[in-house]
XYZ file of C-alpha atoms in Angstrom:
307
model
C 0.190 -0.094 0.191
C 1.633 3.362 -1.286
C 0.907 6.368 1.149
C 0.601 9.901 -0.275
C 0.445 13.197 0.918
C -2.165 15.427 -0.506
C -3.198 19.197 -0.049
C -5.299 21.984 -0.721
C -3.423 24.872 -1.254
C -6.237 27.127 -2.551
C -7.818 27.126 1.427
C -4.451 29.232 2.211
C -1.019 28.096 1.401
C 1.956 30.005 0.502
C 4.781 28.499 -1.831
C 7.284 28.118 1.274
C 4.341 26.615 3.601
C 4.105 23.878 0.557
C 7.621 23.256 0.303
C 7.925 22.267 4.218
C 4.861 20.108 3.784
C 6.659 18.492 0.242
C 10.269 18.067 2.688
C 8.461 16.582 5.240
C 6.752 14.474 3.255
C 10.038 13.226 1.463
C 11.863 13.121 4.911
C 9.082 10.914 6.408
C 9.170 8.343 3.718
C 5.936 8.974 1.907
C 5.602 7.731 -1.798
C 4.364 11.026 -2.903
C 3.209 14.719 -2.543
C 0.415 15.906 -4.476
C -1.779 19.142 -4.967
C -5.286 20.246 -6.082
C -5.899 22.613 -8.640
C -8.324 25.436 -7.605
C -7.822 29.074 -7.685
C -10.544 29.884 -5.265
C -11.293 28.973 -1.481
C -13.947 26.731 -0.730
C -16.153 27.176 2.448
C -15.697 29.519 5.224
C -11.885 30.229 5.171
C -10.465 33.157 3.687
C -7.804 31.510 1.472
C -5.046 33.912 2.570
C -2.797 34.661 1.173
C -4.213 33.785 -2.251
C -4.100 30.877 -4.377
C -1.001 29.183 -5.616
C -0.645 27.953 -9.564
C 0.004 24.048 -9.438
C 2.331 23.798 -12.458
C 4.500 26.471 -11.073
C 4.513 24.861 -7.534
C 5.123 21.481 -9.088
C 7.914 23.073 -11.078
C 9.638 24.619 -7.697
C 8.812 21.414 -5.765
C 11.250 19.300 -8.696
C 14.237 21.354 -7.835
C 14.042 21.024 -4.339
C 12.892 17.668 -3.770
C 14.943 14.809 -4.891
C 12.785 11.216 -4.004
C 8.645 11.388 -4.090
C 6.902 11.575 -6.926
C 5.164 14.968 -7.697
C 1.701 15.807 -9.258
C -2.236 17.079 -9.319
C -5.511 15.677 -8.015
C -6.814 17.022 -10.262
C -5.603 19.593 -12.778
C -8.431 21.127 -14.108
C -8.930 20.509 -17.584
C -10.745 24.217 -18.363
C -7.874 26.057 -17.097
C -5.072 24.767 -19.646
C -5.076 24.113 -23.430
C -4.135 20.456 -23.777
C -0.960 21.588 -26.234
C 0.236 23.467 -23.750
C -0.267 21.767 -20.733
C 1.665 18.830 -22.742
C 4.763 21.213 -22.886
C 4.654 22.259 -19.249
C 4.373 18.732 -17.543
C 6.827 17.509 -20.003
C 9.160 20.358 -18.655
C 8.467 19.827 -15.170
C 9.078 16.056 -15.073
C 12.580 16.841 -16.863
C 12.925 19.432 -14.041
C 12.137 16.650 -11.434
C 13.943 13.711 -13.235
C 10.926 12.034 -13.837
C 9.178 12.044 -10.967
C 5.736 13.826 -12.395
C 2.534 12.401 -12.749
C -0.585 14.002 -14.335
C -4.166 13.877 -12.779
C -6.551 15.467 -15.384
C -10.478 16.037 -14.676
C -12.885 18.147 -16.675
C -13.179 20.980 -14.396
C -16.324 21.435 -12.110
C -15.821 24.571 -9.660
C -17.800 27.309 -11.686
C -17.483 29.978 -9.414
C -13.288 29.977 -9.388
C -14.097 30.786 -13.193
C -15.846 33.818 -13.008
C -13.435 35.200 -10.365
C -10.572 34.686 -12.358
C -12.374 35.335 -16.086
C -11.903 31.545 -17.067
C -14.314 30.194 -19.535
C -16.539 27.426 -18.132
C -17.726 25.307 -21.073
C -21.391 23.492 -20.679
C -19.537 20.409 -22.543
C -16.909 19.733 -20.207
C -16.007 15.566 -20.588
C -16.157 15.660 -24.420
C -13.473 17.951 -24.165
C -11.273 15.797 -21.273
C -11.664 12.897 -23.575
C -9.532 15.121 -26.243
C -7.316 16.690 -23.942
C -6.361 13.027 -22.962
C -6.096 11.995 -26.387
C -3.602 15.086 -27.273
C -1.466 15.106 -24.296
C -0.947 11.438 -24.505
C -0.375 11.598 -28.026
C 1.966 14.326 -28.026
C 4.350 12.661 -25.821
C 4.166 9.270 -27.788
C 4.844 10.854 -31.008
C 8.318 9.494 -32.214
C 10.993 12.758 -32.347
C 11.675 14.034 -36.050
C 7.536 13.215 -36.825
C 4.626 15.370 -36.029
C 1.200 15.159 -34.476
C -1.877 15.932 -35.938
C -5.714 15.987 -34.454
C -8.469 17.412 -35.719
C -11.431 16.923 -33.287
C -14.853 18.913 -31.925
C -12.586 21.358 -29.526
C -9.388 21.437 -30.658
C -7.059 20.888 -33.812
C -3.532 20.862 -34.204
C -1.492 20.957 -37.262
C 1.767 19.299 -37.693
C 2.917 20.099 -34.229
C 6.554 18.876 -33.362
C 5.542 17.075 -30.077
C 8.210 18.725 -28.316
C 9.758 18.779 -25.685
C 9.788 15.019 -24.064
C 9.076 14.243 -20.555
C 11.978 12.480 -18.942
C 9.636 9.656 -17.984
C 8.788 7.243 -21.508
C 5.590 7.745 -20.112
C 4.019 10.296 -17.646
C 1.532 8.217 -15.405
C -1.963 9.445 -16.099
C -4.418 9.572 -13.156
C -8.611 10.210 -13.953
C -10.880 9.794 -11.176
C -14.494 10.332 -10.503
C -17.808 9.453 -9.132
C -19.447 9.068 -12.560
C -20.574 5.283 -13.427
C -20.270 5.355 -17.576
C -18.116 8.182 -19.022
C -15.450 8.258 -16.468
C -14.432 4.752 -16.019
C -14.245 4.461 -19.748
C -11.755 7.593 -20.006
C -10.009 5.437 -16.945
C -10.084 2.340 -18.857
C -8.418 3.784 -22.054
C -6.091 6.454 -20.751
C -5.413 6.090 -17.201
C -2.464 4.201 -15.255
C -3.980 4.933 -11.802
C -7.810 5.729 -11.192
C -8.917 7.537 -7.968
C -11.970 7.341 -5.925
C -11.757 10.581 -3.866
C -14.040 11.220 -0.921
C -16.217 7.850 -1.018
C -17.566 5.175 1.006
C -15.769 1.475 0.777
C -19.379 0.519 -0.878
C -18.952 3.198 -3.701
C -14.901 2.622 -4.058
C -15.680 -1.182 -4.782
C -18.818 -0.881 -7.369
C -16.547 2.277 -9.194
C -13.419 0.324 -9.139
C -15.224 -2.785 -10.590
C -17.009 -0.463 -13.223
C -13.193 1.310 -14.154
C -11.659 -2.696 -14.490
C -14.536 -3.856 -16.821
C -13.896 -0.675 -18.971
C -10.255 -1.270 -19.150
C -10.950 -4.800 -20.419
C -13.228 -3.422 -22.815
C -10.946 -1.172 -24.224
C -8.501 -4.140 -24.333
C -6.237 -3.489 -21.703
C -5.685 -6.040 -18.342
C -7.930 -4.506 -15.778
C -4.508 -4.807 -13.568
C -2.919 -2.350 -15.906
C -4.278 0.172 -13.787
C -3.312 1.320 -9.963
C -6.747 1.677 -7.793
C -6.443 4.492 -5.359
C -8.309 6.685 -2.993
C -8.241 10.327 -1.183
C -9.380 10.823 2.012
C -9.184 13.358 4.161
C -6.820 12.258 7.348
C -7.189 13.460 11.185
C -5.159 10.749 13.042
C -4.400 11.288 16.877
C -2.400 9.454 19.590
C -5.788 9.177 21.657
C -9.025 10.899 21.413
C -8.251 14.590 22.824
C -5.557 14.858 19.824
C -8.161 13.780 17.295
C -10.439 16.109 18.463
C -7.967 18.724 18.375
C -6.771 18.162 15.101
C -10.911 17.991 13.904
C -11.848 21.171 15.232
C -8.582 22.990 13.769
C -10.059 22.175 10.143
C -13.559 22.887 11.156
C -15.093 19.193 10.955
C -16.272 17.039 13.485
C -14.866 13.720 14.431
C -17.645 11.125 14.188
C -18.044 12.510 10.345
C -14.629 12.398 9.933
C -14.361 8.682 11.552
C -17.424 8.141 8.814
C -16.063 9.280 5.727
C -12.328 9.868 6.243
C -9.611 8.315 8.035
C -9.755 9.274 11.181
C -9.056 7.756 14.837
C -6.316 6.416 16.661
C -3.641 4.731 14.182
C -5.003 1.695 15.421
C -8.866 2.633 14.197
C -6.978 4.084 10.537
C -4.938 1.104 9.576
C -8.140 -1.156 9.762
C -10.121 1.137 8.116
C -7.294 1.190 5.251
C -7.616 -2.379 5.171
C -11.232 -2.211 4.434
C -10.539 0.102 1.448
C -7.453 -2.370 0.215
C -10.354 -5.025 0.510
C -12.392 -3.269 -1.604
C -8.728 -2.762 -4.195
C -7.702 0.022 -2.885
C -3.606 -0.163 -3.827
C -3.034 3.269 -2.880
C -3.874 6.044 -0.578
C -3.867 9.898 -0.615
C -4.008 11.355 2.902
C -5.491 14.862 2.347
C -3.940 16.991 5.005
C -6.195 20.649 5.667
C -4.020 21.984 8.427
C -0.596 22.311 6.892
C 0.832 23.718 10.147
C 0.780 20.354 11.578
C 4.005 18.864 10.548
C 3.428 16.625 13.713
C 0.320 14.833 12.022
C 2.520 13.885 9.597
C 5.003 12.472 11.836
C 2.664 10.293 13.462
C 1.183 8.889 10.442
C 4.918 8.286 8.984
C 5.520 6.103 12.541
C 2.624 4.872 13.626
C 0.738 4.333 10.292
C 2.922 3.734 7.332
C 4.973 0.829 9.256
C 1.859 -1.116 9.177
C 1.073 -1.039 5.849
C 4.437 -1.272 3.790
């Protein structure tokens, strides 16, 4: 079971804070540091000092970390043209020495688009499918040859399809709860399917759909890695769990029902149930980025029982 750290910087974080958390992620033996891709805070937090861009952040972290994988859950397809995104990700992959992973989603948060003047198209899944085909197609094009694509939403003619990532294949993550189109896209394009903030029962059901879709696309179901993202609130005792829940404005009972909360033993047991449903990787959503002791506790008391 791979354990990864997942952050939500739009809720309020500077680059320096993210760098501190990423270095702790590396030092404490976690597999990867991931971040969301949003430009507007959610809920009642003030979001100060303001948003940081996902790929600019990852470019910086690529030069300031050495081992951990780096990526997005998920890059919003509405934010970037696919050709530009292919260049950005390839460059950051080169900067990291081949440690980048691209989570790509359709985009959903309409308010952030309004706030920053970003078009919010009605048809997003069709665009996402073309984006996936273009990004992966550009990377796969042999050096010296060109790439053409003529779709409903995007048109590329004689692209040199450069630069290339450092990795032979940048892992592509697709995720979500959709029952039909999401599994189909994952079955065709994804190296990893991520089920975010879902129950064990819903996770097992969606993993089954994705496995079937992969086989329908002519791929082994086992060619994909299956993962969950879940909010984390772990404490040595009940008082510490309650303190951490209060710090992120959540109720302990809700966190225990819908996330990874409680003592290390409780969290290990629940992760085991997700593993029985097919999960091979867990993203701990860390909402209090100043609480590095939280990461240390997960590293020392949860991780050894799962890796």
